[in-house]
XYZ file of C-alpha atoms in Angstrom:
632
model
C -0.327 -0.185 0.267
C 2.620 2.591 0.692
C 3.264 2.352 -2.837
C 0.311 3.356 -4.152
C -0.717 6.463 -2.015
C -3.474 7.402 -4.502
C -4.840 4.329 -3.968
C -4.968 4.041 -0.373
C -6.942 8.106 -0.473
C -9.128 6.614 -2.821
C -10.094 3.386 -1.047
C -10.231 5.533 2.243
C -12.818 7.645 0.750
C -15.272 4.977 -0.578
C -14.850 3.580 2.725
C -16.199 7.347 4.321
C -18.795 7.064 1.358
C -20.364 3.695 2.245
C -20.146 4.132 5.767
C -22.105 7.644 5.188
C -24.894 6.152 3.257
C -25.506 3.474 5.909
C -25.433 5.806 8.146
C -28.278 7.697 6.358
C -30.569 4.250 5.742
C -29.874 3.994 9.495
C -31.264 7.210 10.531
C -34.168 6.916 7.980
C -35.465 3.831 9.446
C -34.934 5.288 13.147
C -36.839 7.961 12.473
C -39.679 6.252 10.502
C -39.659 4.003 14.144
C -40.173 6.809 16.224
C -43.160 8.206 14.379
C -44.804 4.616 14.311
C -44.310 5.035 18.125
C -41.685 2.327 18.236
C -39.131 3.651 20.815
C -37.317 0.420 21.683
C -36.782 -0.654 18.302
C -35.406 2.856 17.752
C -33.567 2.454 20.258
C -31.992 -0.790 19.221
C -31.088 0.764 15.705
C -29.512 3.773 16.392
C -26.598 1.265 17.692
C -25.877 0.857 13.818
C -24.941 4.440 13.928
C -20.928 4.786 13.315
C -20.725 8.316 14.984
C -20.572 8.088 18.852
C -22.027 11.292 19.373
C -24.664 11.000 17.218
C -25.320 7.402 18.362
C -25.219 8.447 21.957
C -27.526 11.551 21.123
C -30.208 9.291 19.146
C -30.403 6.434 22.527
C -30.975 9.794 24.773
C -33.942 11.136 22.051
C -35.396 7.504 21.834
C -35.406 7.028 25.931
C -36.889 10.011 26.483
C -39.821 10.157 24.203
C -40.183 6.102 25.548
C -40.603 7.418 29.046
C -42.156 10.645 28.143
C -41.052 12.158 31.171
C -43.147 9.325 33.487
C -40.567 7.023 34.888
C -37.184 9.118 36.607
C -34.632 9.277 34.742
C -32.140 11.509 34.145
C -30.308 11.084 30.822
C -27.196 13.429 30.339
C -28.116 15.736 28.227
C -25.928 18.722 27.277
C -25.092 21.541 24.713
C -22.767 20.628 22.367
C -21.210 23.826 20.804
C -18.486 22.820 19.491
C -20.302 20.772 16.948
C -20.613 22.244 13.214
C -22.740 18.958 11.452
C -26.561 20.488 11.491
C -27.857 17.282 11.595
C -26.442 16.289 15.617
C -27.184 20.081 16.502
C -30.499 19.382 15.962
C -31.185 16.422 17.715
C -28.687 17.666 20.405
C -31.410 20.418 20.456
C -34.717 17.983 20.640
C -33.261 16.103 23.628
C -32.219 19.235 25.325
C -36.293 20.508 24.748
C -37.729 17.222 25.312
C -35.954 16.638 28.855
C -37.284 20.147 29.539
C -40.606 19.411 28.643
C -40.509 15.885 30.739
C -38.749 17.662 33.741
C -41.410 20.144 33.896
C -38.569 22.757 33.175
C -39.342 26.583 31.712
C -41.412 26.444 28.672
C -39.841 29.058 26.909
C -36.266 26.882 26.848
C -38.484 24.402 25.703
C -40.238 26.222 22.673
C -36.961 28.173 21.966
C -34.703 23.733 21.954
C -37.378 22.683 19.730
C -37.467 25.868 17.213
C -33.342 26.094 16.901
C -33.735 22.011 16.260
C -36.212 22.626 13.529
C -34.250 25.556 12.092
C -31.004 23.209 11.807
C -33.546 20.223 10.554
C -34.170 22.458 7.989
C -30.872 22.872 7.209
C -29.747 19.497 6.687
C -32.693 19.337 3.700
C -33.922 15.823 5.366
C -37.728 15.477 5.257
C -37.900 12.550 7.732
C -35.889 15.032 10.227
C -38.103 18.046 9.645
C -41.384 15.857 10.193
C -40.115 15.125 13.305
C -38.919 18.325 14.787
C -42.682 19.898 13.298
C -44.094 17.366 15.668
C -41.964 18.086 18.678
C -43.936 22.157 18.138
C -47.088 20.609 17.846
C -47.144 18.511 20.747
C -45.909 21.067 22.785
C -48.195 23.770 21.573
C -51.358 21.552 21.250
C -51.863 21.698 25.043
C -49.712 24.368 25.860
C -51.491 27.279 23.296
C -54.623 28.721 22.919
C -56.669 26.693 19.825
C -56.561 29.467 17.578
C -52.909 30.289 17.634
C -52.080 31.489 13.989
C -48.208 30.183 14.462
C -49.929 26.235 15.088
C -51.943 26.631 12.143
C -48.802 27.177 9.939
C -46.203 24.361 11.281
C -49.529 22.114 11.154
C -50.048 22.731 7.257
C -45.820 22.509 6.807
C -46.976 19.033 8.159
C -49.641 17.808 6.812
C -47.842 18.993 3.225
C -44.620 16.378 4.177
C -46.772 13.485 5.649
C -46.579 10.664 3.111
C -47.328 7.240 5.302
C -50.857 6.313 6.841
C -49.221 6.881 10.110
C -47.941 10.388 8.939
C -51.012 10.917 7.982
C -52.888 9.838 11.514
C -50.494 12.235 13.299
C -51.259 15.055 11.276
C -55.202 13.974 11.762
C -54.713 14.198 15.700
C -53.187 17.774 15.833
C -56.436 18.793 13.375
C -58.578 17.365 16.284
C -56.601 19.646 18.764
C -56.675 22.740 16.814
C -60.124 22.525 16.179
C -61.609 21.060 20.016
C -59.913 20.739 23.203
C -58.115 17.001 23.849
C -60.868 16.472 26.582
C -64.085 18.518 25.010
C -66.256 19.731 27.021
C -70.543 19.698 27.382
C -71.216 22.799 25.698
C -69.132 22.047 21.998
C -71.848 21.242 19.551
C -70.370 19.478 17.259
C -67.355 17.095 16.765
C -65.662 14.500 14.361
C -67.852 12.039 12.158
C -67.501 8.894 13.115
C -66.707 7.565 9.201
C -63.694 9.586 9.250
C -62.738 8.542 12.931
C -62.939 4.965 11.022
C -60.642 6.119 8.029
C -58.258 6.698 10.270
C -58.805 3.536 12.158
C -58.249 1.775 9.040
C -55.493 3.797 8.436
C -53.487 1.822 10.851
C -52.163 -1.710 11.643
C -54.127 -3.969 13.664
C -52.095 -3.941 17.183
C -50.991 -0.696 16.349
C -50.037 1.868 19.796
C -51.837 5.088 17.921
C -55.248 2.807 17.488
C -56.740 3.650 21.027
C -56.049 7.098 20.922
C -58.425 6.998 18.095
C -60.747 4.854 19.396
C -61.606 7.371 22.538
C -61.966 10.183 20.226
C -64.489 8.442 19.328
C -66.456 7.514 22.147
C -66.163 11.613 23.523
C -68.099 11.770 19.962
C -70.326 9.172 21.136
C -70.888 11.056 24.676
C -72.142 14.523 22.658
C -74.420 12.427 20.985
C -75.587 11.042 23.958
C -74.905 7.378 23.124
C -73.903 6.663 26.755
C -73.399 2.655 26.551
C -71.732 2.844 23.168
C -69.222 4.815 24.571
C -68.844 3.519 28.374
C -68.004 0.070 26.221
C -65.281 2.372 23.722
C -63.860 3.559 26.874
C -63.409 0.213 28.335
C -61.737 -0.985 25.015
C -59.697 1.935 25.160
C -57.871 0.338 28.750
C -58.076 -2.871 27.468
C -55.733 -1.840 24.324
C -53.190 0.761 25.228
C -50.105 -0.762 26.481
C -48.410 0.454 29.525
C -45.961 1.880 28.114
C -44.652 4.950 29.721
C -45.878 7.396 26.861
C -49.066 6.024 26.302
C -50.246 7.061 30.452
C -51.878 9.988 29.770
C -54.289 8.067 27.339
C -55.812 5.705 30.396
C -56.063 9.278 32.732
C -57.873 10.716 29.938
C -60.201 7.528 29.710
C -60.623 7.076 33.303
C -61.729 11.433 33.411
C -64.216 11.073 30.676
C -65.607 7.669 32.218
C -65.881 9.518 35.897
C -67.834 12.648 33.647
C -70.282 9.346 32.562
C -71.214 7.662 35.752
C -71.734 11.680 37.589
C -74.502 12.081 35.022
C -75.865 8.720 35.798
C -75.937 9.628 39.246
C -73.471 7.181 40.187
C -71.340 9.109 41.766
C -68.746 6.696 43.851
C -67.970 5.189 40.926
C -66.984 8.242 39.248
C -64.676 9.088 42.469
C -63.514 5.442 41.886
C -62.022 6.338 37.815
C -61.005 9.618 39.965
C -58.586 8.039 42.274
C -57.514 5.150 39.559
C -57.023 8.272 37.582
C -54.241 10.203 39.796
C -51.963 6.715 39.123
C -52.447 8.015 35.491
C -51.187 11.726 36.038
C -48.885 13.160 33.325
C -45.494 14.296 35.013
C -44.660 16.228 32.517
C -48.026 17.930 32.383
C -48.930 17.834 36.214
C -50.321 21.311 36.045
C -53.240 20.507 33.975
C -54.309 16.764 35.094
C -54.767 17.568 38.818
C -56.998 20.959 37.336
C -59.351 17.689 35.643
C -58.607 15.879 38.682
C -60.060 18.572 41.076
C -62.315 19.433 38.943
C -64.502 16.066 38.529
C -63.976 15.265 41.602
C -65.723 18.108 42.578
C -68.886 17.403 40.617
C -69.539 13.976 41.908
C -68.406 15.406 45.727
C -71.071 17.598 44.871
C -73.814 14.721 43.434
C -72.819 13.140 46.534
C -73.684 15.870 48.956
C -69.912 16.548 49.835
C -70.542 20.415 49.853
C -67.724 21.771 51.754
C -64.909 18.868 50.099
C -66.618 19.960 46.532
C -65.810 23.566 47.467
C -62.245 23.272 48.561
C -61.548 21.217 45.229
C -63.217 23.645 43.000
C -60.709 26.304 44.540
C -58.209 24.599 43.963
C -58.566 23.941 40.412
C -59.488 27.036 40.131
C -55.632 28.385 41.792
C -53.864 25.237 39.103
C -56.084 27.223 36.327
C -54.661 30.412 36.747
C -51.401 29.263 37.047
C -52.071 27.546 34.151
C -52.933 30.695 31.875
C -49.771 32.677 33.038
C -47.770 29.669 31.863
C -49.624 30.307 28.518
C -49.151 33.622 28.510
C -45.336 33.295 28.995
C -45.149 30.829 26.471
C -47.024 32.902 23.782
C -44.816 35.901 24.764
C -41.678 33.573 24.312
C -42.670 32.454 21.129
C -42.763 36.098 19.849
C -39.631 37.223 21.428
C -38.224 34.045 19.565
C -39.645 34.820 16.492
C -38.570 38.636 16.927
C -35.367 37.361 17.832
C -35.117 35.406 14.941
C -35.641 38.488 12.428
C -33.387 40.249 13.997
C -30.684 37.521 13.662
C -31.598 36.732 10.121
C -31.404 40.297 9.787
C -28.137 40.625 11.448
C -26.415 37.613 9.065
C -27.613 39.672 5.599
C -25.900 42.897 6.419
C -22.671 40.104 8.026
C -23.095 38.815 4.245
C -22.900 42.143 2.243
C -19.740 43.838 4.295
C -17.541 40.323 3.571
C -19.197 40.318 0.346
C -15.815 41.236 -1.744
C -13.325 40.395 1.338
C -14.956 36.999 0.647
C -14.555 36.843 -3.019
C -10.632 37.954 -2.930
C -10.035 34.919 -0.991
C -11.679 32.764 -3.544
C -10.163 34.041 -5.290
C -6.544 33.007 -4.195
C -7.991 30.024 -3.064
C -8.741 29.424 -6.667
C -5.563 30.171 -8.109
C -3.808 28.387 -4.703
C -6.106 24.831 -5.539
C -5.436 25.642 -9.663
C -1.832 25.533 -8.965
C -1.531 22.581 -6.956
C -3.966 20.635 -9.426
C -1.637 21.237 -12.196
C 1.730 20.111 -9.951
C -1.267 16.772 -8.768
C -2.248 16.473 -12.885
C 1.545 16.643 -13.907
C 2.415 14.016 -11.575
C -0.172 12.006 -12.141
C 0.445 12.377 -16.090
C 4.116 11.116 -15.128
C 3.532 8.291 -12.932
C 0.684 6.759 -15.550
C 3.839 7.215 -18.586
C 5.450 4.971 -15.841
C 3.480 2.755 -15.583
C 2.610 2.405 -18.987
C 5.843 2.374 -20.693
C 6.498 -1.026 -17.500
C 3.224 -2.692 -18.606
C 4.366 -2.346 -22.713
C 7.483 -4.126 -22.046
C 5.431 -6.691 -19.784
C 3.303 -7.043 -22.058
C 5.998 -7.545 -25.154
C 7.904 -9.818 -22.894
C 4.760 -12.040 -22.339
C 3.994 -12.035 -26.343
C 7.448 -13.080 -26.859
C 6.381 -16.364 -24.522
C 3.059 -16.625 -25.870
C 4.520 -16.984 -29.346
C 6.844 -19.806 -28.525
C 4.410 -21.706 -26.311
C 2.303 -21.432 -30.248
C 4.865 -22.552 -31.720
C 5.599 -25.448 -29.229
C 1.972 -26.591 -29.230
C 1.338 -26.888 -33.449
C 4.436 -28.556 -33.344
C 2.573 -31.219 -30.889
C -0.683 -30.852 -32.848
C 0.408 -31.715 -36.717
C 2.225 -35.197 -35.000
C -0.902 -35.798 -33.248
C -3.141 -35.050 -36.362
C -0.651 -37.402 -37.929
C -1.340 -40.029 -35.508
C -4.945 -39.375 -35.485
C -4.639 -39.440 -39.477
C -3.088 -42.884 -39.449
C -6.069 -44.414 -37.285
C -8.150 -43.161 -38.856
C -7.112 -44.595 -42.086
C -6.679 -47.572 -40.694
C -10.278 -48.207 -39.316
C -11.858 -46.823 -42.259
C -10.043 -49.658 -43.740
C -11.279 -51.987 -41.207
C -14.901 -51.211 -41.664
C -14.509 -51.239 -45.355
C -13.592 -54.344 -45.438
C -16.358 -55.686 -43.034
C -18.700 -54.074 -45.094
C -18.265 -55.592 -48.536
C -18.149 -58.659 -46.261
C -21.392 -58.407 -44.682
C -23.631 -56.741 -47.517
C -21.531 -57.949 -50.733
C -20.135 -61.533 -49.612
C -22.853 -62.087 -46.686
C -26.033 -61.886 -48.656
C -24.500 -63.550 -51.322
C -23.797 -66.889 -48.452
C -27.526 -66.186 -47.375
C -29.031 -66.575 -50.708
C -27.067 -70.065 -51.101
C -28.376 -70.830 -47.579
C -31.970 -70.059 -48.471
C -31.076 -72.332 -51.667
C -29.877 -75.701 -49.455
C -32.708 -75.223 -47.312
C -35.220 -75.183 -49.813
C -33.567 -78.015 -51.586
C -32.791 -79.968 -48.140
C -36.540 -79.480 -47.230
C -37.863 -81.090 -50.818
C -35.481 -83.139 -51.765
C -38.395 -86.224 -51.881
C -41.290 -84.236 -53.235
C -41.588 -85.167 -56.463
C -44.223 -82.318 -57.003
C -41.821 -79.685 -56.816
C -40.194 -78.406 -60.282
C -37.573 -76.962 -61.398
C -34.829 -79.071 -58.852
C -32.604 -78.833 -61.340
C -33.116 -75.019 -61.784
C -32.186 -74.431 -58.468
C -28.817 -77.065 -57.975
C -27.674 -74.659 -60.448
C -28.551 -71.276 -59.148
C -26.867 -72.251 -55.762
C -23.950 -73.792 -57.906
C -23.760 -70.833 -59.190
C -24.181 -68.514 -56.076
C -21.212 -70.574 -54.447
C -19.075 -69.768 -57.511
C -20.081 -65.834 -56.925
C -18.885 -65.730 -53.295
C -15.751 -67.196 -54.543
C -15.121 -64.774 -57.108
C -16.499 -62.338 -54.544
C -13.494 -63.605 -52.649
C -11.132 -63.260 -54.527
C -12.120 -59.484 -55.701
C -11.885 -58.772 -52.151
C -8.680 -60.044 -51.927
C -7.660 -58.496 -54.648
C -8.955 -54.484 -53.612
C -11.682 -54.586 -56.802
C -14.469 -53.548 -56.658
C -18.110 -55.252 -57.843
C -17.465 -56.378 -61.354
C -21.322 -56.307 -62.013
C -20.956 -52.580 -60.623
C -17.812 -51.576 -62.540
C -19.086 -53.116 -65.824
C -23.473 -52.846 -65.878
C -24.786 -50.318 -63.105
C -26.685 -50.215 -60.996
C -29.805 -51.527 -62.387
C -28.407 -54.692 -63.773
C -27.036 -55.258 -61.018
C -29.946 -55.015 -58.745
C -32.217 -57.230 -61.580
C -29.082 -59.708 -61.509
C -29.632 -59.701 -57.753
C -33.372 -60.337 -57.734
C -32.671 -63.398 -60.442
C -30.025 -65.244 -58.145
C -32.347 -65.000 -55.407
C -35.793 -65.902 -56.955
C -36.332 -69.503 -56.457
C -39.958 -69.606 -57.781
C -42.095 -71.085 -55.278
C -40.086 -70.420 -52.003
C -39.456 -66.443 -52.857
C -40.653 -63.837 -55.449
C -38.998 -60.311 -56.093
C -40.251 -57.978 -58.579
C -37.906 -54.704 -59.525
C -39.827 -51.670 -61.132
C -37.961 -48.264 -62.114
C -38.737 -45.508 -63.762
C -35.767 -42.490 -65.125
C -32.499 -44.976 -64.727
C -31.249 -45.196 -68.673
C -28.362 -43.185 -67.644
C -25.614 -44.014 -65.401
C -25.158 -42.235 -61.638
C -22.019 -41.971 -60.285
C -19.512 -44.960 -59.501
C -19.324 -44.313 -55.839
C -23.187 -43.802 -55.448
C -24.254 -46.645 -57.649
C -22.255 -49.601 -55.532
C -24.202 -47.613 -52.084
C -27.074 -48.186 -53.636
C -26.916 -51.368 -54.453
C -25.027 -52.760 -51.188
C -28.249 -51.245 -48.940
C -30.836 -52.914 -51.596
C -28.942 -56.282 -51.297
C -28.946 -55.619 -47.083
C -32.935 -54.746 -47.353
C -33.160 -57.801 -49.288
C -30.983 -60.538 -47.024
C -33.010 -58.664 -43.692
C -36.888 -59.461 -45.559
C -35.652 -63.169 -46.390
C -33.730 -63.750 -43.028
C -35.733 -62.095 -40.460
C -38.959 -61.218 -41.985
C -39.084 -64.440 -44.271
C -40.947 -63.039 -46.240
C -42.143 -64.929 -50.015
C -43.047 -61.526 -51.842
C -40.415 -58.579 -52.279
C -41.237 -55.737 -54.386
C -38.500 -52.911 -55.329
C -39.112 -49.278 -56.877
C -36.663 -47.620 -58.236
C -37.928 -43.687 -59.544
C -35.225 -40.753 -60.837
C -37.041 -37.378 -60.065
C -34.308 -35.537 -61.980
C -32.470 -34.234 -58.917
C -33.805 -37.103 -55.846
C -33.968 -41.107 -56.132
C -36.991 -42.647 -55.126
C -36.449 -46.526 -53.461
C -39.265 -47.746 -52.288
C -38.994 -51.468 -50.802
C -41.969 -53.531 -49.988
C -42.272 -57.158 -48.457
C -44.844 -59.007 -47.161
C -43.414 -60.266 -43.958
C -43.640 -60.663 -40.400
C -43.118 -57.048 -39.428
C -42.508 -55.433 -36.189
C -42.538 -52.428 -34.616
C -40.610 -49.364 -36.353
C -40.516 -47.567 -33.098
C -38.359 -49.614 -31.564
C -35.455 -49.525 -33.937
C -32.535 -51.889 -32.449
C -29.770 -48.593 -30.555
C -26.935 -50.641 -30.894
C -24.205 -50.201 -33.478
C -24.223 -52.771 -36.091
C -24.773 -54.117 -40.034
C -28.531 -53.684 -40.195
C -30.784 -50.986 -40.574
C -29.215 -48.887 -37.990
C -26.509 -49.139 -40.387
C -28.128 -48.245 -43.676
C -30.162 -44.887 -41.674
C -26.532 -43.569 -41.127
C -25.352 -44.344 -44.735
C -28.394 -42.380 -46.200
C -27.886 -39.514 -43.336
C -23.744 -39.520 -45.068
C -25.635 -38.976 -48.407
C -27.968 -36.270 -47.479
C -31.115 -38.197 -48.213
C -33.960 -39.504 -45.500
C -35.044 -42.680 -44.725
C -38.277 -43.811 -43.455
C -39.510 -47.284 -42.366
C -43.378 -48.270 -42.338
C -43.642 -51.350 -40.831
C -47.224 -53.433 -39.367
C -46.819 -56.458 -37.289
C -48.029 -59.740 -39.180
C -48.561 -57.509 -42.436
C -44.981 -56.879 -43.749
C -42.819 -53.285 -44.169
C -42.441 -50.903 -46.195
C -39.095 -48.624 -46.431
C -38.654 -45.338 -48.442
C -35.448 -44.304 -49.109
C -35.177 -40.462 -50.827
C -31.178 -39.710 -52.435
C -30.177 -36.463 -53.642
C -28.291 -36.690 -57.283
């Protein structure tokens, strides 16, 4: 690696790019899990991030969201002003904001932290981070500010523009409800969301999604307003059953018990109502204890008044009034803080613009000097790379030339060996062809003649004492002639001569002569028909055709036991058609013997070699038709 510093730098750069790409995917997944309320899984996913500081901050954020200020945990939260990356700054401000929100610290610093996080999120241009920062701001606004707050509406509209997935749309729907109505509406509300709108939102969520009980709760409140008390009670009970016991859903059980206490109060079941108030105390939102206590005092006062506990009811009403005044002060403080932040931000942006205008010329000069320096360094680098590449190219050409010389030597040696092997193969092939020619000559020529002699002898032997058989003398004469012919063929083969009949007379006379010799009167009759064979064919082709017909006649006599054989030869200008028909036993043409031999398989190969076609039509007990077409 020391020899190639440029390569090392490239590999390190590619490794960094690959690592960064993985981190981007992990971060996208992390915030998808956060928006889906899967804070436990998000904490596990944070461990896949390569950056140590960012990983630590993400784990803290997922813990803060999971516990939602309901457990007394104190993660180590610190300012990280030394960090320049906007993404890490955004996460750090989110952690600070949620830590202060969930530990009942000054709400002014909470909104300031969330706003700073949102500002840095926009710098990263990552939609999933911007969406989460907007949700953080909306979560604070929806119960800290008044319903008519214009800023809340602006943030909600921006979030709705970015929301794509079903769960993201459910978040928007949730805050739309809070924008139009109180989280727990009073009896004087004259309208609420339609049932089908709530149902549509529920259908967007998975069956066991943690968001579903929230919408069941909202629907139950609507049923209360519609005076459908029984259905509302059942739905509230369903909320209590399906709501997980995780800290961040604690407020949902609190609100459900408060609503049940009000339902039972209207039914004059004041004791049951007070029981639900006592249970609700177990689920007080620690991060919003002021508002929770107001609800407890209000509804406890109403139920005690119904039981006749007027003194206790009045005391609880007074406590509620004091807390409401504190909450109102808190709201006004927060609204003023938001306005101050907005003004400070505007002033800061104005100062930034002025500073940019002041430093514009200085920056232009610095850029020019930087460009000159970069250009000089680039020229040096390009020159160095060029010299290095020329040197490497020269070395490569020398190495290739050496390899080419070695390849040429190897090719020459290989060619000599191949020529030697070719000569040996040619000699062996010649020997094999000679052996094959002699075997074919013995089988096709002498073998068929001897088969015919054997047939004549069998006929004479079977009928030697039968006085009714005629032409006995003629059969003896033919047999003797065939024996002479066999003797001559042996001599011809020994002296490597062609068939005298084929050389002297031609194909058609030779076939007719063969048919005459083989026919034996009553035992076998061979008929020859021809058309257009007045001229001779090529001698080698005539010999091949003669040997094939000779072999087919022998097969018909030996295997098919035919008594009649009909041979037709027709010359169609450029095609010779040969048809051999017999009335023998026949066979299954689909089962042609597959072993290499001297029979039909051998004839079929000969025809293929002559670029012809070979067809068999045979029926068991009805004979065989063989059709051969050979181009001439």
